[in-house]
């Protein structure tokens, strides 16, 4: 895989059973890139390790006054220099390619999982954790993946170097062959403590990131209630905990680095002292001593990669664990239980969608609540609990939050077909849910409406139905000079330059443009005034005529224009009819829509009764 080939056509199905398994899966997915990096690494490190032997042969040739051999050694040194240069450049290139491709694969997997889970993702995992995984954690994971091949090349070079030295100068090669493994393994007792401290640091950093993301997202509300300083104080405490954990972790890694400086120094002193004694005894040539000393000195360079791979794994393991936790989430609890077989590539963990899409004009039915949405009609749903309304909207779009118990049906049915059994793209095409807090991405207004759509609804018609004329004027006025079409005006990040009502209407227009088979709107007019709300209701009815539309709301203006209104009481469909019928006949519905208390509902009835009956009723209540 080359960088120019990114993104992956299919990032694959990850093994998200644990952090190490996920790292192993990433490594296996880049065998070709790892092999290239290993080959160039062997060329680079081999060239570095070969220079001391060439220098030793050159010293011997100079001592023996062998001009031809000295010339041959000069050519060998030039060849080794080319090998070091080319190997270093290509090793860096292939290593960076491995890093970028691994990071790109992880980001693609996270993006796919986000699209799969939709709004249910932030109910299962904190938004700050998702941000931390998709930014800092991706870098740590990519670091470990690209460091593996360089570590293997360095390890093989050390082994080969020790073997060659044993044959070249056996008397001193034994010392080096014993000392190098000791140097490589000397830090192993310190790694568990270093890894533990790194885990603590990453955990605290992740919590601080979550707290910062949540604080920024709710900054406007915090300012309104005077809680800004409280949350900033919490973040200061969290950031200081991260700093202290980072210092503790750095101390341990500094100790490991010190050990890897001290012990190689001891080995070099031992080689020089022992080699000098051998030279004096005539058991070792001067050239062999120079070669042995230089070999030990140069082998310390690849030895550093042992420390790097330890650090990379220590920092990437908690990052991979967090990424695996996010990637292991499924659309429903049933997906996880039905795909419980453990396979090497975890393909058994994803349930294949085998159901075919229902024919157009199918009814939408939720077995959990008993809500039936007839095809081609405008149905309004009234819930006394706003949280229940939000969960119902997610269920209608195929985003169940939980299974609700062993006996509770887990999926909404469209034409008798469970949405969970449909392919994800098919389910999203058939049913679109707009929640009560839609997000506008930065870009032009034309970009905002560049979404998958049937093509039957023009952007101008959707904007008119959502009453966005004043929004278009505001965008055009704030646009740079020369922009004459409001569709080319830019929207700032999350539409912050617009009011809440303007953002809500643009989001509604975007939903109307998609023209799905079933459109579910959760409180689409909660931020607009009553006059605008009435015109929006008329626009939705006209534009969605003959299409299935579900609106979860409690506004009489919307409810009065619905073909059918369903009351959800205590989690079940309790009554249905027109708005006026339910308002007259059902006190539960009237209490939700008009916000009347029980006493206020009794007053009109008591006023129509004789005085004796009223007194009897009051005494009975007492």
GROMACS .gro file of C-alpha atoms in nm, residues 98-380:
model
  283
   98UNK     CA    1   0.369   0.221   0.740
   99UNK     CA    2   0.287   0.481   1.004
  100UNK     CA    3   0.054   0.679   0.779
  101UNK     CA    4  -0.124   0.374   0.636
  102UNK     CA    5  -0.181   0.230   0.986
  103UNK     CA    6  -0.313   0.563   1.112
  104UNK     CA    7  -0.534   0.602   0.804
  105UNK     CA    8  -0.676   0.252   0.852
  106UNK     CA    9  -0.761   0.324   1.216
  107UNK     CA   10  -0.923   0.655   1.127
  108UNK     CA   11  -1.127   0.490   0.852
  109UNK     CA   12  -1.241   0.222   1.095
  110UNK     CA   13  -1.342   0.485   1.350
  111UNK     CA   14  -1.527   0.687   1.085
  112UNK     CA   15  -1.710   0.375   0.968
  113UNK     CA   16  -1.803   0.285   1.324
  114UNK     CA   17  -1.926   0.638   1.387
  115UNK     CA   18  -2.147   0.623   1.077
  116UNK     CA   19  -2.271   0.279   1.177
  117UNK     CA   20  -2.371   0.373   1.532
  118UNK     CA   21  -2.485   0.727   1.459
  119UNK     CA   22  -2.610   0.924   1.756
  120UNK     CA   23  -2.603   0.612   1.973
  121UNK     CA   24  -2.222   0.629   1.980
  122UNK     CA   25  -2.203   0.915   2.229
  123UNK     CA   26  -2.452   0.738   2.454
  124UNK     CA   27  -2.220   0.441   2.483
  125UNK     CA   28  -1.882   0.618   2.477
  126UNK     CA   29  -1.800   0.971   2.590
  127UNK     CA   30  -1.751   1.213   2.303
  128UNK     CA   31  -1.416   1.320   2.448
  129UNK     CA   32  -1.290   0.962   2.439
  130UNK     CA   33  -1.383   0.932   2.071
  131UNK     CA   34  -1.191   1.255   2.002
  132UNK     CA   35  -0.890   1.125   2.198
  133UNK     CA   36  -0.891   0.796   2.005
  134UNK     CA   37  -0.918   0.961   1.664
  135UNK     CA   38  -0.635   1.209   1.732
  136UNK     CA   39  -0.362   1.129   1.985
  137UNK     CA   40  -0.427   0.755   2.009
  138UNK     CA   41  -0.404   0.712   1.633
  139UNK     CA   42  -0.054   0.860   1.640
  140UNK     CA   43   0.061   0.624   1.915
  141UNK     CA   44  -0.080   0.320   1.736
  142UNK     CA   45   0.087   0.420   1.409
  143UNK     CA   46   0.416   0.474   1.593
  144UNK     CA   47   0.423   0.117   1.722
  145UNK     CA   48   0.326  -0.034   1.386
  146UNK     CA   49   0.605   0.146   1.201
  147UNK     CA   50   0.861   0.082   1.478
  148UNK     CA   51   0.821  -0.297   1.461
  149UNK     CA   52   1.009  -0.343   1.133
  150UNK     CA   53   1.294  -0.114   1.241
  151UNK     CA   54   1.324  -0.306   1.567
  152UNK     CA   55   1.337  -0.640   1.384
  153UNK     CA   56   1.605  -0.507   1.149
  154UNK     CA   57   1.808  -0.380   1.445
  155UNK     CA   58   1.772  -0.711   1.634
  156UNK     CA   59   1.879  -0.917   1.332
  157UNK     CA   60   2.174  -0.684   1.276
  158UNK     CA   61   2.290  -0.731   1.634
  159UNK     CA   62   2.269  -1.109   1.603
  160UNK     CA   63   2.455  -1.111   1.272
  161UNK     CA   64   2.715  -0.868   1.406
  162UNK     CA   65   2.787  -1.083   1.709
  163UNK     CA   66   2.817  -1.396   1.495
  164UNK     CA   67   3.053  -1.225   1.250
  165UNK     CA   68   3.267  -1.092   1.536
  166UNK     CA   69   3.290  -1.444   1.681
  167UNK     CA   70   3.442  -1.564   1.356
  168UNK     CA   71   3.653  -1.250   1.296
  169UNK     CA   72   3.805  -1.222   1.644
  170UNK     CA   73   3.690  -1.517   1.855
  171UNK     CA   74   3.888  -1.424   2.164
  172UNK     CA   75   3.709  -1.093   2.211
  173UNK     CA   76   3.395  -1.185   2.016
  174UNK     CA   77   3.286  -1.408   2.306
  175UNK     CA   78   3.281  -1.107   2.539
  176UNK     CA   79   3.069  -0.907   2.294
  177UNK     CA   80   2.836  -1.201   2.223
  178UNK     CA   81   2.768  -1.234   2.596
  179UNK     CA   82   2.747  -0.862   2.665
  180UNK     CA   83   2.504  -0.763   2.389
  181UNK     CA   84   2.212  -0.982   2.508
  182UNK     CA   85   2.271  -0.854   2.860
  183UNK     CA   86   2.246  -0.495   2.733
  184UNK     CA   87   1.932  -0.572   2.532
  185UNK     CA   88   1.756  -0.745   2.821
  186UNK     CA   89   1.883  -0.528   3.107
  187UNK     CA   90   1.584  -0.295   3.094
  188UNK     CA   91   1.321  -0.568   3.097
  189UNK     CA   92   1.275  -0.558   3.478
  190UNK     CA   93   1.203  -0.185   3.453
  191UNK     CA   94   0.950  -0.209   3.170
  192UNK     CA   95   0.645  -0.324   3.375
  193UNK     CA   96   0.679  -0.023   3.606
  194UNK     CA   97   0.736   0.210   3.311
  195UNK     CA   98   0.438   0.062   3.127
  196UNK     CA   99   0.218   0.100   3.434
  197UNK     CA  100   0.311   0.464   3.473
  198UNK     CA  101   0.257   0.525   3.101
  199UNK     CA  102  -0.088   0.367   3.129
  200UNK     CA  103  -0.176   0.595   3.421
  201UNK     CA  104  -0.055   0.896   3.225
  202UNK     CA  105  -0.259   0.802   2.917
  203UNK     CA  106  -0.568   0.732   3.127
  204UNK     CA  107  -0.548   1.068   3.302
  205UNK     CA  108  -0.476   1.244   2.973
  206UNK     CA  109  -0.781   1.076   2.817
  207UNK     CA  110  -1.004   1.188   3.105
  208UNK     CA  111  -0.868   1.541   3.080
  209UNK     CA  112  -0.941   1.543   2.707
  210UNK     CA  113  -1.295   1.419   2.769
  211UNK     CA  114  -1.348   1.688   3.032
  212UNK     CA  115  -1.212   1.959   2.800
  213UNK     CA  116  -1.429   1.845   2.508
  214UNK     CA  117  -1.741   1.830   2.724
  215UNK     CA  118  -1.665   2.172   2.876
  216UNK     CA  119  -1.613   2.336   2.537
  217UNK     CA  120  -1.929   2.175   2.398
  218UNK     CA  121  -2.136   2.306   2.689
  219UNK     CA  122  -1.955   2.637   2.737
  220UNK     CA  123  -2.255   2.848   2.641
  221UNK     CA  124  -2.478   2.671   2.891
  222UNK     CA  125  -2.210   2.685   3.161
  223UNK     CA  126  -2.179   3.060   3.118
  224UNK     CA  127  -2.553   3.094   3.142
  225UNK     CA  128  -2.573   2.916   3.479
  226UNK     CA  129  -2.247   3.057   3.612
  227UNK     CA  130  -2.071   2.722   3.616
  228UNK     CA  131  -1.783   2.816   3.387
  229UNK     CA  132  -1.528   2.866   3.666
  230UNK     CA  133  -1.635   2.543   3.835
  231UNK     CA  134  -1.562   2.333   3.528
  232UNK     CA  135  -1.244   2.526   3.449
  233UNK     CA  136  -1.128   2.448   3.802
  234UNK     CA  137  -1.199   2.081   3.744
  235UNK     CA  138  -0.996   2.092   3.424
  236UNK     CA  139  -0.706   2.261   3.606
  237UNK     CA  140  -0.704   1.981   3.860
  238UNK     CA  141  -0.721   1.718   3.585
  239UNK     CA  142  -0.440   1.883   3.387
  240UNK     CA  143  -0.217   1.896   3.696
  241UNK     CA  144  -0.280   1.527   3.753
  242UNK     CA  145  -0.174   1.464   3.392
  243UNK     CA  146   0.143   1.669   3.445
  244UNK     CA  147   0.234   1.479   3.761
  245UNK     CA  148   0.170   1.144   3.591
  246UNK     CA  149   0.381   1.252   3.292
  247UNK     CA  150   0.670   1.350   3.521
  248UNK     CA  151   0.653   1.015   3.702
  249UNK     CA  152   0.648   0.833   3.368
  250UNK     CA  153   0.937   1.043   3.233
  251UNK     CA  154   1.148   0.961   3.539
  252UNK     CA  155   1.114   0.591   3.473
  253UNK     CA  156   1.199   0.629   3.106
  254UNK     CA  157   1.496   0.849   3.202
  255UNK     CA  158   1.616   0.567   3.428
  256UNK     CA  159   1.584   0.320   3.140
  257UNK     CA  160   1.779   0.555   2.914
  258UNK     CA  161   2.047   0.594   3.182
  259UNK     CA  162   2.081   0.217   3.210
  260UNK     CA  163   2.121   0.191   2.835
  261UNK     CA  164   2.398   0.453   2.846
  262UNK     CA  165   2.579   0.314   3.151
  263UNK     CA  166   2.590  -0.054   3.058
  264UNK     CA  167   2.714   0.001   2.699
  265UNK     CA  168   2.985   0.224   2.844
  266UNK     CA  169   3.086  -0.055   3.080
  267UNK     CA  170   3.093  -0.298   2.787
  268UNK     CA  171   3.316  -0.064   2.582
  269UNK     CA  172   3.560  -0.023   2.872
  270UNK     CA  173   3.566  -0.402   2.916
  271UNK     CA  174   3.633  -0.459   2.546
  272UNK     CA  175   3.918  -0.203   2.541
  273UNK     CA  176   4.075  -0.332   2.862
  274UNK     CA  177   4.047  -0.699   2.771
  275UNK     CA  178   4.143  -0.637   2.406
  276UNK     CA  179   4.452  -0.438   2.504
  277UNK     CA  180   4.563  -0.725   2.727
  278UNK     CA  181   4.513  -0.967   2.437
  279UNK     CA  182   4.717  -0.744   2.204
  280UNK     CA  183   5.001  -0.728   2.456
  281UNK     CA  184   4.996  -1.108   2.483
  282UNK     CA  185   5.004  -1.135   2.105
  283UNK     CA  186   4.670  -1.317   2.092
  284UNK     CA  187   4.493  -1.032   1.908
  285UNK     CA  188   4.601  -0.804   1.627
  286UNK     CA  189   4.568  -0.426   1.651
  287UNK     CA  190   4.333  -0.427   1.355
  288UNK     CA  191   4.111  -0.685   1.521
  289UNK     CA  192   4.100  -0.476   1.838
  290UNK     CA  193   4.002  -0.166   1.639
  291UNK     CA  194   3.737  -0.365   1.455
  292UNK     CA  195   3.598  -0.513   1.778
  293UNK     CA  196   3.588  -0.176   1.952
  294UNK     CA  197   3.426  -0.007   1.651
  295UNK     CA  198   3.178  -0.293   1.615
  296UNK     CA  199   3.066  -0.258   1.975
  297UNK     CA  200   3.038   0.119   1.937
  298UNK     CA  201   2.833   0.095   1.618
  299UNK     CA  202   2.612  -0.185   1.752
  300UNK     CA  203   2.496   0.051   2.025
  301UNK     CA  204   2.309   0.243   1.751
  302UNK     CA  205   2.067  -0.040   1.659
  303UNK     CA  206   2.052  -0.129   2.028
  304UNK     CA  207   1.862   0.198   2.090
  305UNK     CA  208   1.569   0.059   1.897
  306UNK     CA  209   1.506  -0.186   2.181
  307UNK     CA  210   1.421   0.110   2.403
  308UNK     CA  211   1.209   0.267   2.128
  309UNK     CA  212   0.998  -0.044   2.071
  310UNK     CA  213   0.943  -0.074   2.446
  311UNK     CA  214   0.828   0.287   2.466
  312UNK     CA  215   0.614   0.255   2.152
  313UNK     CA  216   0.436  -0.052   2.286
  314UNK     CA  217   0.389   0.099   2.631
  315UNK     CA  218   0.224   0.409   2.487
  316UNK     CA  219   0.031   0.236   2.210
  317UNK     CA  220  -0.118  -0.047   2.418
  318UNK     CA  221  -0.365   0.172   2.614
  319UNK     CA  222  -0.437   0.366   2.294
  320UNK     CA  223  -0.511   0.041   2.109
  321UNK     CA  224  -0.727  -0.073   2.401
  322UNK     CA  225  -0.939   0.243   2.376
  323UNK     CA  226  -0.965   0.211   1.998
  324UNK     CA  227  -1.065  -0.155   2.029
  325UNK     CA  228  -1.330  -0.064   2.285
  326UNK     CA  229  -1.489   0.180   2.039
  327UNK     CA  230  -1.455  -0.052   1.740
  328UNK     CA  231  -1.607  -0.342   1.933
  329UNK     CA  232  -1.939  -0.157   1.968
  330UNK     CA  233  -2.220  -0.296   1.753
  331UNK     CA  234  -2.551  -0.159   1.629
  332UNK     CA  235  -2.740  -0.385   1.868
  333UNK     CA  236  -2.665  -0.617   2.157
  334UNK     CA  237  -2.785  -0.901   1.935
  335UNK     CA  238  -2.502  -0.835   1.691
  336UNK     CA  239  -2.245  -0.906   1.960
  337UNK     CA  240  -2.417  -1.221   2.088
  338UNK     CA  241  -2.484  -1.369   1.745
  339UNK     CA  242  -2.131  -1.299   1.629
  340UNK     CA  243  -1.955  -1.438   1.933
  341UNK     CA  244  -1.731  -1.683   1.744
  342UNK     CA  245  -1.365  -1.594   1.785
  343UNK     CA  246  -1.186  -1.594   1.452
  344UNK     CA  247  -0.843  -1.466   1.362
  345UNK     CA  248  -0.975  -1.166   1.170
  346UNK     CA  249  -1.288  -1.124   1.385
  347UNK     CA  250  -1.520  -1.156   1.086
  348UNK     CA  251  -1.752  -1.364   1.298
  349UNK     CA  252  -1.809  -1.062   1.520
  350UNK     CA  253  -2.003  -0.875   1.254
  351UNK     CA  254  -2.345  -1.001   1.161
  352UNK     CA  255  -2.403  -1.012   0.787
  353UNK     CA  256  -2.710  -0.830   0.663
  354UNK     CA  257  -2.907  -1.076   0.451
  355UNK     CA  258  -3.254  -0.922   0.446
  356UNK     CA  259  -3.380  -0.750   0.133
  357UNK     CA  260  -3.521  -0.400   0.146
  358UNK     CA  261  -3.903  -0.382   0.166
  359UNK     CA  262  -4.105  -0.251  -0.123
  360UNK     CA  263  -4.184   0.123  -0.125
  361UNK     CA  264  -4.492   0.226   0.068
  362UNK     CA  265  -4.431   0.006   0.375
  363UNK     CA  266  -4.561   0.079   0.724
  364UNK     CA  267  -4.315   0.146   1.008
  365UNK     CA  268  -4.384  -0.046   1.329
  366UNK     CA  269  -4.209  -0.046   1.665
  367UNK     CA  270  -4.291  -0.366   1.858
  368UNK     CA  271  -4.143  -0.222   2.176
  369UNK     CA  272  -4.395   0.062   2.208
  370UNK     CA  273  -4.665  -0.060   1.971
  371UNK     CA  274  -4.628   0.254   1.757
  372UNK     CA  275  -4.758   0.208   1.403
  373UNK     CA  276  -4.672   0.468   1.139
  374UNK     CA  277  -4.889   0.421   0.827
  375UNK     CA  278  -4.710   0.461   0.496
  376UNK     CA  279  -4.752   0.788   0.311
  377UNK     CA  280  -4.900   0.979   0.605
  378UNK     CA  281  -4.789   1.254   0.841
  379UNK     CA  282  -4.782   1.102   1.188
  380UNK     CA  283  -4.710   1.300   1.503
   0.00000   0.00000   0.00000
